[in-house]
JSON list of C-alpha atoms in Angstrom, two decimals:
[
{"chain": "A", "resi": 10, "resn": "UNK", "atom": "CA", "xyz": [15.17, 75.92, 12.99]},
{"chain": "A", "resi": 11, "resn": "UNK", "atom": "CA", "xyz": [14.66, 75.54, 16.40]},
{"chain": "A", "resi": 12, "resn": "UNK", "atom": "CA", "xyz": [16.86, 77.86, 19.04]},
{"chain": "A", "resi": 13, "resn": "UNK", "atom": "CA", "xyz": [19.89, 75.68, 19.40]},
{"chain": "A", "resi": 14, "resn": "UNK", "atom": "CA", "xyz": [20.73, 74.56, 23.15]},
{"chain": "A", "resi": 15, "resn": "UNK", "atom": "CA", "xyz": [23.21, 76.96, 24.84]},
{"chain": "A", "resi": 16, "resn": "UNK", "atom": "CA", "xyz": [25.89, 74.03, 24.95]},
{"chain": "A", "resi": 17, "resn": "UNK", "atom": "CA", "xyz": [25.33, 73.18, 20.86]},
{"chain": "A", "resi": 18, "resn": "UNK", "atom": "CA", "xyz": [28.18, 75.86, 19.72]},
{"chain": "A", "resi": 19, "resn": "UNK", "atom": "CA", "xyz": [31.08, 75.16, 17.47]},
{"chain": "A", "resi": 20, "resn": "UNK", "atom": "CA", "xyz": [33.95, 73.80, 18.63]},
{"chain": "A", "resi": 21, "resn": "UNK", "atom": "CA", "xyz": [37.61, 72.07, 16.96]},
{"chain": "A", "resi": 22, "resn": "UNK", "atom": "CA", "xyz": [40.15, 70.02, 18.46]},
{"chain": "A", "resi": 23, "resn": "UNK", "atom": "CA", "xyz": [43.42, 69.12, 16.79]},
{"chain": "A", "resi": 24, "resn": "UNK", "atom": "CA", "xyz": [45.17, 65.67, 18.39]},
{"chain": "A", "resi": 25, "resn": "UNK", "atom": "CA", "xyz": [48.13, 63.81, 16.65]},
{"chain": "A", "resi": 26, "resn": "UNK", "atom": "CA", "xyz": [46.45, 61.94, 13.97]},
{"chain": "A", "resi": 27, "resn": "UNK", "atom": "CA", "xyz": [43.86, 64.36, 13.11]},
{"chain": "A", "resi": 28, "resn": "UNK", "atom": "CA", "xyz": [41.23, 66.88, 13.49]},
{"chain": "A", "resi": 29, "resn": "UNK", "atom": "CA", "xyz": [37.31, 67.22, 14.54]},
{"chain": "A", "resi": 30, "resn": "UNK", "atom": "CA", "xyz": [34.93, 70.02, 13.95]},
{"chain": "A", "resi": 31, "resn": "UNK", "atom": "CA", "xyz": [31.19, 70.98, 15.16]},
{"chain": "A", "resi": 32, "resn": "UNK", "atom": "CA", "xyz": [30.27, 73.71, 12.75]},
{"chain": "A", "resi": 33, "resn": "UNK", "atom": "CA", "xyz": [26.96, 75.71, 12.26]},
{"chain": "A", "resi": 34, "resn": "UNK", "atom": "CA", "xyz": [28.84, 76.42, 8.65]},
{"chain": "A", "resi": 35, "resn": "UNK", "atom": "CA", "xyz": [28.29, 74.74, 5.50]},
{"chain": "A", "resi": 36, "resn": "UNK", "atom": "CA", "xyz": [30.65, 71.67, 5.10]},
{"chain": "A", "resi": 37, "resn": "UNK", "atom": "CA", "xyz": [33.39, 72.29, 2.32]},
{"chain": "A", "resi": 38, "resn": "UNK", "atom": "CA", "xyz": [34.18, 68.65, 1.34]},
{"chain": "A", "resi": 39, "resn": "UNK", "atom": "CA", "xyz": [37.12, 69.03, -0.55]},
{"chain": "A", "resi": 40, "resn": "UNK", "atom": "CA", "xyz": [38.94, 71.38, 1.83]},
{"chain": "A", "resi": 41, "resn": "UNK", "atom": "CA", "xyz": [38.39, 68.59, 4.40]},
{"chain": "A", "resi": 42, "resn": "UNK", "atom": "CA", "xyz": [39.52, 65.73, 2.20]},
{"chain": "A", "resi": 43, "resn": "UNK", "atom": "CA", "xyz": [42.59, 68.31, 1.67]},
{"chain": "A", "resi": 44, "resn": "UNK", "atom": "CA", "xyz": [43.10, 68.30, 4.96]},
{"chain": "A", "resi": 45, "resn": "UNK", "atom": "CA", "xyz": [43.78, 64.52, 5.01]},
{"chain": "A", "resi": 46, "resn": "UNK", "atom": "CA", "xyz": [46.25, 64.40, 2.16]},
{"chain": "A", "resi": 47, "resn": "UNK", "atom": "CA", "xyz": [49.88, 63.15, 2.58]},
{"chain": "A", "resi": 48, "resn": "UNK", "atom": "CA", "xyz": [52.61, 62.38, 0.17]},
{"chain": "A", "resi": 49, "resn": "UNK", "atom": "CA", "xyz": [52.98, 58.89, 1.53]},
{"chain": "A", "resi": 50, "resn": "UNK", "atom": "CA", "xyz": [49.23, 58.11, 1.44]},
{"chain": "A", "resi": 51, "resn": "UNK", "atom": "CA", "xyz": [48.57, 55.86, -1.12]},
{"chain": "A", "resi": 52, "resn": "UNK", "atom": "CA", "xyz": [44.83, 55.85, -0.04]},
{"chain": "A", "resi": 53, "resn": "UNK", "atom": "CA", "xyz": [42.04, 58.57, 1.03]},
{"chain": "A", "resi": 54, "resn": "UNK", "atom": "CA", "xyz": [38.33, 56.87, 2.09]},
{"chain": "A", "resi": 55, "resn": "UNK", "atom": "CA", "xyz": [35.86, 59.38, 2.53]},
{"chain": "A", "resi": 56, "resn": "UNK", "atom": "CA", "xyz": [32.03, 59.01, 3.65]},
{"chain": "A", "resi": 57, "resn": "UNK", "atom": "CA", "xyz": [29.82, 61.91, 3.55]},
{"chain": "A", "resi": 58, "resn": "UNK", "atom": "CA", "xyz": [26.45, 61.80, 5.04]},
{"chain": "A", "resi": 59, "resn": "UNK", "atom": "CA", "xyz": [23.87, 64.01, 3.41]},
{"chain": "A", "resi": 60, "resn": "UNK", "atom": "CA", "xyz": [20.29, 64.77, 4.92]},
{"chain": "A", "resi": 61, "resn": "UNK", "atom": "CA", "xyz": [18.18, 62.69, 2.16]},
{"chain": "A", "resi": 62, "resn": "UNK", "atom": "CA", "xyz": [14.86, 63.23, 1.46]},
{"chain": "A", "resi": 63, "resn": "UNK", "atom": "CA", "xyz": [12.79, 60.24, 2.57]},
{"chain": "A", "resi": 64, "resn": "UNK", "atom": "CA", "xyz": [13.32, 58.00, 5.81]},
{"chain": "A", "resi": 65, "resn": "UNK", "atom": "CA", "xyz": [11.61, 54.55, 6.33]},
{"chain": "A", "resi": 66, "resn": "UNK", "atom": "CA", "xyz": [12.77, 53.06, 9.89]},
{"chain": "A", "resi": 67, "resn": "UNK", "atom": "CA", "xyz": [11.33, 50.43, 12.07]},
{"chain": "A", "resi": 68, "resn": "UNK", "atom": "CA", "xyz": [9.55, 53.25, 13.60]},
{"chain": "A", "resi": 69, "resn": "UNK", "atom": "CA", "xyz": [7.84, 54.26, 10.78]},
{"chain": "A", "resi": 70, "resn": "UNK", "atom": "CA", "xyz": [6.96, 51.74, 8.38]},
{"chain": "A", "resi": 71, "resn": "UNK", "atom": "CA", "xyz": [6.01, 53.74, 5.08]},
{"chain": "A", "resi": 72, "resn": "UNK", "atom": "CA", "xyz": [7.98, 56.08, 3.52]},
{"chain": "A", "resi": 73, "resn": "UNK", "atom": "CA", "xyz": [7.85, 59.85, 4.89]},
{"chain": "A", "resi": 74, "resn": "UNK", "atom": "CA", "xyz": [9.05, 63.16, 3.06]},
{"chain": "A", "resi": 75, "resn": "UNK", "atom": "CA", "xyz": [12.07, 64.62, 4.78]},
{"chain": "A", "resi": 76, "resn": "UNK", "atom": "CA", "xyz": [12.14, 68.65, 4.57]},
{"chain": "A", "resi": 77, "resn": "UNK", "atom": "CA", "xyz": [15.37, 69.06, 6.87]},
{"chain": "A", "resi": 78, "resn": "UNK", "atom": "CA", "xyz": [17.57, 67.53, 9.81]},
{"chain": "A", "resi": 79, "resn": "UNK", "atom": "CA", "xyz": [18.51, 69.85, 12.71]},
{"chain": "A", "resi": 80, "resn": "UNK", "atom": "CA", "xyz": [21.33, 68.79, 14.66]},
{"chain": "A", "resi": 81, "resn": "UNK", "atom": "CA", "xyz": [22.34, 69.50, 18.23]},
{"chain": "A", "resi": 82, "resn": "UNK", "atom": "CA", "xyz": [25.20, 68.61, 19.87]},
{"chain": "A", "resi": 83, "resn": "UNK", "atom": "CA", "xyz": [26.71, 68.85, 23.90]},
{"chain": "A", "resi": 84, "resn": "UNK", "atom": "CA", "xyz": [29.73, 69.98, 22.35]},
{"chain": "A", "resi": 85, "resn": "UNK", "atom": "CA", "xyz": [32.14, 70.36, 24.81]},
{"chain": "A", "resi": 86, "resn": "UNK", "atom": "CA", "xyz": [31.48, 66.70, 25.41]},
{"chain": "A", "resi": 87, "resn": "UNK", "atom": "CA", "xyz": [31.11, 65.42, 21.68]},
{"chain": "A", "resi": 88, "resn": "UNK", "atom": "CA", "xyz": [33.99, 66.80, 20.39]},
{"chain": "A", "resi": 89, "resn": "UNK", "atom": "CA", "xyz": [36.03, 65.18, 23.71]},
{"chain": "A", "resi": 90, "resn": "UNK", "atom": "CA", "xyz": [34.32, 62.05, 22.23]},
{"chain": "A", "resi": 91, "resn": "UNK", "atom": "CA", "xyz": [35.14, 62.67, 18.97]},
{"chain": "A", "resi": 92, "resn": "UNK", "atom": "CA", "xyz": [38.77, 63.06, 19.47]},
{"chain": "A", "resi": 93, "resn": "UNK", "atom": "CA", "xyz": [39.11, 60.06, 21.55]},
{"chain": "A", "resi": 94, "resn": "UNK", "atom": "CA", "xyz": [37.37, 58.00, 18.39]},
{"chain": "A", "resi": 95, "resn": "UNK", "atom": "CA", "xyz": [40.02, 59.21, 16.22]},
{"chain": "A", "resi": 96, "resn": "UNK", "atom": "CA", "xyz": [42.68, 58.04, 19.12]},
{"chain": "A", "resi": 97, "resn": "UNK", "atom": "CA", "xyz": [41.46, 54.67, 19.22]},
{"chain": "A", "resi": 98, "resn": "UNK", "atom": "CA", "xyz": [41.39, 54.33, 15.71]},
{"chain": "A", "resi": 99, "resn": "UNK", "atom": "CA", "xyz": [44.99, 55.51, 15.03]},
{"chain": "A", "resi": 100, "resn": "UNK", "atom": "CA", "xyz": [45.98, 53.17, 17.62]},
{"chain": "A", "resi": 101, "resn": "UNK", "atom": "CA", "xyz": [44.24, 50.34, 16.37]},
{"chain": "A", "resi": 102, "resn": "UNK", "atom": "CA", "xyz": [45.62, 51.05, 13.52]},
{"chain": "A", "resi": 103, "resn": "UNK", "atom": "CA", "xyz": [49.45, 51.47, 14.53]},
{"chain": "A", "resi": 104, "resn": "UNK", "atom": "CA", "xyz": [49.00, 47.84, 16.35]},
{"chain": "A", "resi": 105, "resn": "UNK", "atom": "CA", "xyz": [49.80, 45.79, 12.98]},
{"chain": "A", "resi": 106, "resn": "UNK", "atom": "CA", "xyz": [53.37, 47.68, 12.37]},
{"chain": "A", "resi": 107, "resn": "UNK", "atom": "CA", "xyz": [56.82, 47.14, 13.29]},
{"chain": "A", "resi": 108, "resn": "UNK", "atom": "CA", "xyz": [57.97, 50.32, 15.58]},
{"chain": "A", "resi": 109, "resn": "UNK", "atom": "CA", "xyz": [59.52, 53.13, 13.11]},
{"chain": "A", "resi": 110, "resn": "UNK", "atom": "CA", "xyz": [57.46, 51.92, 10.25]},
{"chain": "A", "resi": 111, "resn": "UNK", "atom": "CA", "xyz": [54.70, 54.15, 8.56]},
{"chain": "A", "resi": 112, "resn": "UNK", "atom": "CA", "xyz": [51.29, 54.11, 10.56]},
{"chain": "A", "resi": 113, "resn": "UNK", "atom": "CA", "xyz": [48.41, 52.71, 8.86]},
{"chain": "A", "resi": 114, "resn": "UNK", "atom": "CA", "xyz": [46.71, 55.78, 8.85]},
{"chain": "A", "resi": 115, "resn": "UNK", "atom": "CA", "xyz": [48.15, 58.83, 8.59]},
{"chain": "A", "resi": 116, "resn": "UNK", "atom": "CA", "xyz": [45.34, 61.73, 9.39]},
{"chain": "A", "resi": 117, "resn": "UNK", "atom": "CA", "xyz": [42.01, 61.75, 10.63]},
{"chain": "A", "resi": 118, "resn": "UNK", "atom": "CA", "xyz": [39.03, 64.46, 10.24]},
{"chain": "A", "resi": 119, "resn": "UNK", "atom": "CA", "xyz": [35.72, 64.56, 11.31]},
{"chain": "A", "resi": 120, "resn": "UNK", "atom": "CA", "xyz": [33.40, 67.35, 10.62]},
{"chain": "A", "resi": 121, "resn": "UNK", "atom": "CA", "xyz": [29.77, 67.19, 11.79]},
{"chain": "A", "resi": 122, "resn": "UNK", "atom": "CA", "xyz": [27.20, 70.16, 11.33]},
{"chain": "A", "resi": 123, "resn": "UNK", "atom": "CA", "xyz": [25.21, 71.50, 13.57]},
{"chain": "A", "resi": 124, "resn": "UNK", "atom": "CA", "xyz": [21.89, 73.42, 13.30]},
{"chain": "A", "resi": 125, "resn": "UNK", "atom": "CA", "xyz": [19.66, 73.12, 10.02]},
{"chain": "A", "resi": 126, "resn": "UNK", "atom": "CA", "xyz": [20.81, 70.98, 6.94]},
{"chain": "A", "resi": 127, "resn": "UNK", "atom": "CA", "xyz": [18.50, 71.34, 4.05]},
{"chain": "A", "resi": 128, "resn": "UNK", "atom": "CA", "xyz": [18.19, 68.00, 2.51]},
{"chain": "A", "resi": 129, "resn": "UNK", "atom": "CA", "xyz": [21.30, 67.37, -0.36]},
{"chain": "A", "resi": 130, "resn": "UNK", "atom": "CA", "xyz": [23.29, 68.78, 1.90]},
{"chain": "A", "resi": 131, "resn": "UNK", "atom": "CA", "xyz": [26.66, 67.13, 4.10]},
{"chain": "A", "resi": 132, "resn": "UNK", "atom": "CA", "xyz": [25.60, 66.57, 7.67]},
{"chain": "A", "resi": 133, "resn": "UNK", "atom": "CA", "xyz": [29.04, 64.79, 8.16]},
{"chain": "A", "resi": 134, "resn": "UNK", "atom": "CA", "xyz": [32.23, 64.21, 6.98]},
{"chain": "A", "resi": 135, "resn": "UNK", "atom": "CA", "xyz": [34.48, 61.69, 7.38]},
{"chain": "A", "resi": 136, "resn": "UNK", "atom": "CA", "xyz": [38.21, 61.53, 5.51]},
{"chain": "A", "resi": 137, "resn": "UNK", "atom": "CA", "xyz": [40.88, 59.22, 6.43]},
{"chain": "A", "resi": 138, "resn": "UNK", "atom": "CA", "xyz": [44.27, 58.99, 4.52]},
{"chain": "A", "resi": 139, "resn": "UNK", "atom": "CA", "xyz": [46.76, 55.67, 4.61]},
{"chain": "A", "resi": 140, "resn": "UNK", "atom": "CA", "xyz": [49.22, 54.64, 2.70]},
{"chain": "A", "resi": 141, "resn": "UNK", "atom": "CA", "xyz": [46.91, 51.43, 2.00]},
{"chain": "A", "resi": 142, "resn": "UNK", "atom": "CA", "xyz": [43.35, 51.37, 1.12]},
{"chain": "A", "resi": 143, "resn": "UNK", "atom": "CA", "xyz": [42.12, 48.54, 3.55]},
{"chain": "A", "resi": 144, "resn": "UNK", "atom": "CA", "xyz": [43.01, 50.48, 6.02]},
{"chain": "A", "resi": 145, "resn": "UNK", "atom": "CA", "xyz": [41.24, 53.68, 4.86]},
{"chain": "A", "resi": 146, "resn": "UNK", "atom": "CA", "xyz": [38.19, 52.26, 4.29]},
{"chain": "A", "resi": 147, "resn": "UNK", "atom": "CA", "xyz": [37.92, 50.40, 7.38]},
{"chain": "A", "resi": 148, "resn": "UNK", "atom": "CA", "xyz": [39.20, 53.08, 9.39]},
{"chain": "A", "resi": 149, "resn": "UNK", "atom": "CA", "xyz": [36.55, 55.34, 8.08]},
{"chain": "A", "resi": 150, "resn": "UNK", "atom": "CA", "xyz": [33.44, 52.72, 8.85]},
{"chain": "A", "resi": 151, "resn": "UNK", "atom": "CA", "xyz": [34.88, 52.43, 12.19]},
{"chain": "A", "resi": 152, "resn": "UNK", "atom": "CA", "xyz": [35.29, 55.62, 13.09]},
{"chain": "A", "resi": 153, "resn": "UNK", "atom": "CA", "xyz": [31.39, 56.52, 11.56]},
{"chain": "A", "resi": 154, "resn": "UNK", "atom": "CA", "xyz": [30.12, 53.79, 13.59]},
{"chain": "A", "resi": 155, "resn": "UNK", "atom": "CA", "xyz": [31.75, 54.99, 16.57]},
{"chain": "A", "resi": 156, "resn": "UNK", "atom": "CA", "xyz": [30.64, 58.60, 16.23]},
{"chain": "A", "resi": 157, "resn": "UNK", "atom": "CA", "xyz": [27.42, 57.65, 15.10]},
{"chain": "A", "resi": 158, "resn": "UNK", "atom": "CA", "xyz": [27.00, 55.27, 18.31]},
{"chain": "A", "resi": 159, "resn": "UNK", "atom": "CA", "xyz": [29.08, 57.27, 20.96]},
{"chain": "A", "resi": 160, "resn": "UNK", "atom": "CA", "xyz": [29.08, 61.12, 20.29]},
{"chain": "A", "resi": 161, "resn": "UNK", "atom": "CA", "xyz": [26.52, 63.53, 22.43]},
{"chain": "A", "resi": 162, "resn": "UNK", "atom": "CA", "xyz": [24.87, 64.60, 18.93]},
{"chain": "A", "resi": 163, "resn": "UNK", "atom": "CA", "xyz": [21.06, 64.31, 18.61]},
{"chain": "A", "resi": 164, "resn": "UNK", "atom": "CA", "xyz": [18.91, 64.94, 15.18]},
{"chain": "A", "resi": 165, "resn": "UNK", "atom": "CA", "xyz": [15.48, 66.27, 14.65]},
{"chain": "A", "resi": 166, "resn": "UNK", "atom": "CA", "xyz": [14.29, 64.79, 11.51]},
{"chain": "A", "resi": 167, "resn": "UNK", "atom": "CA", "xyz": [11.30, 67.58, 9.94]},
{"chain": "A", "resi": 168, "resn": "UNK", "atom": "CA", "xyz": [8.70, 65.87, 7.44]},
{"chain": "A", "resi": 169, "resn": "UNK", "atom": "CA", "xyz": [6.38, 67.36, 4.76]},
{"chain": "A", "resi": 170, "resn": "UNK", "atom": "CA", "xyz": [2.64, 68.05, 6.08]},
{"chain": "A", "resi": 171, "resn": "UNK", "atom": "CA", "xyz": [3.63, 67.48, 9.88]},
{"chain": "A", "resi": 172, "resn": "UNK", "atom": "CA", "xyz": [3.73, 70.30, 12.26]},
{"chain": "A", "resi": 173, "resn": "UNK", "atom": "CA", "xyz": [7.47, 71.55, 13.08]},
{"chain": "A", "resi": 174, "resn": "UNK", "atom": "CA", "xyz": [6.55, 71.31, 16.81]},
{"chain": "A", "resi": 175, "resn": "UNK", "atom": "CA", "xyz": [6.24, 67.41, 16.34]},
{"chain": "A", "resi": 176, "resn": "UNK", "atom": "CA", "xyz": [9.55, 66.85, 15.48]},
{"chain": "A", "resi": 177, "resn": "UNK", "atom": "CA", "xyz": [11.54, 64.87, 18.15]},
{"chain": "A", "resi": 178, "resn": "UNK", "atom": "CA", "xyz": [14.92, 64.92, 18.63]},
{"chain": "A", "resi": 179, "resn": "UNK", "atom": "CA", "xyz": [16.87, 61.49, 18.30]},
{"chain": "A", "resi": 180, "resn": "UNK", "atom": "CA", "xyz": [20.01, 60.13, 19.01]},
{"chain": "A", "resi": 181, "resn": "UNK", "atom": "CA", "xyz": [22.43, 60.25, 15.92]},
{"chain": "A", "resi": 182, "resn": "UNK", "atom": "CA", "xyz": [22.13, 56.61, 15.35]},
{"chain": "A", "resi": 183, "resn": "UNK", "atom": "CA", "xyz": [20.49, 55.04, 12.70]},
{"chain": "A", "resi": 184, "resn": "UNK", "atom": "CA", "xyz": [17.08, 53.55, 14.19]}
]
C-alpha cells in the first residue's frame, strides 16, 4: 500500500440514531449488524461492499483484473459528513410519523475501511434497523448513495500486470 495521507486516520462518531467508523481494521460484519439490533425492529437491511475482482467502467471498456482497492479518506471531514448523512436520513425518516410514535428507523452504522482491502474483502458497511422493512431498505440505499456521492473518501483501484505507481486515486463514486 501506498503511505496513507497524514489526515486518512481512524476516526468514530456516535450521534442519536447511530454510529460511523473510518477504520484501518478489518470490518467485523456481524458485530456491526449487532450494533443495529433493537427489540422493536422488525427489520435490519444491510449492504456490504466488497473490493471484487474485475472492474469494467465507461473508462475502461474491457474487463481489467483487480488485485486490491486502497482507500483514503480526509477524515476529520468524512466522518463530519458521514454523521450528517445518517441525520438526514433519520429525519427523513421521522417525517411520516405522528409525534411519540416509533421512528422509522431506529439505528444507523456506517463503517468504511481505510488503507488496503484485498479483494473478497468488506470495504463498507452499511446496517440500518426499523421496525418496517421499506424503510430499512430504502434507508440503507439512501444513505450508500449519499456516502458514496458526498463523503471526502477517494479509492485507488490496483490491476494485475500494471505498475502500482499507475494507480490513480478516484473519488468513491461509482464511474
Amino acid at each position: 500500500m501506498s503511505e496513507p495521507h497524514p489526515a486518512s486516520v481512524e476516526a468514530r462518531k456516535e450521534i442519536s440514531g447511530g454510529v460511523c467508523v473510518l477504520t484501518y481494521q478489518r470490518l467485523d460484519t456481524a458485530a456491526i449488524i449487532a450494533s443495529v439490533g433493537d427489540d422493536a425492529a422488525g427489520a435490519t437491511a444491510v449492504f456490504i461492499g466488497t473490493t471484487r475482482n474485475s472492474f469494467k467502467g465507461k473508462s475502461h471498456p474491457t474487463w481489467k483484473v483487480v488485485t486490491r482497492l486502497d482507500y483514503q479518506a480526509y477524515s476529520k471531514l468524512a466522518i463530519q459528513t458521514i454523521s450528517d448523512i445518517i441525520t438526514m436520513a433519520v429525519s427523513r425518516s421521522s417525517h411520516h410519523h405522528m409525534p411519540g410514535s416509533v421512528p422509522s428507523l431506529l439505528h444507523c452504522a456506517i463503517h468504511h475501511r481505510l488503507g488496503t482491502v484485498p479483494v473478497g474483502e468488506p470495504s463498507i458497511v452499511i446496517a440500518v434497523s426499523s421496525p418496517h422493512r421499506r424503510e430499512a431498505f430504502v434507508a440503507c440505499e439512501l444513505i450508500l448513495e449519499q456516502v458514496k456521492a458526498k463523503a471526502q473518501i477517494w479509492k485507488r483501484e490496483f490491476y494485475k500486470g500494471e505498475r502500482p505507481e499507475d494507480a490513480e486515486w478516484k473519488a468513491n463514486a461509482e464511474p
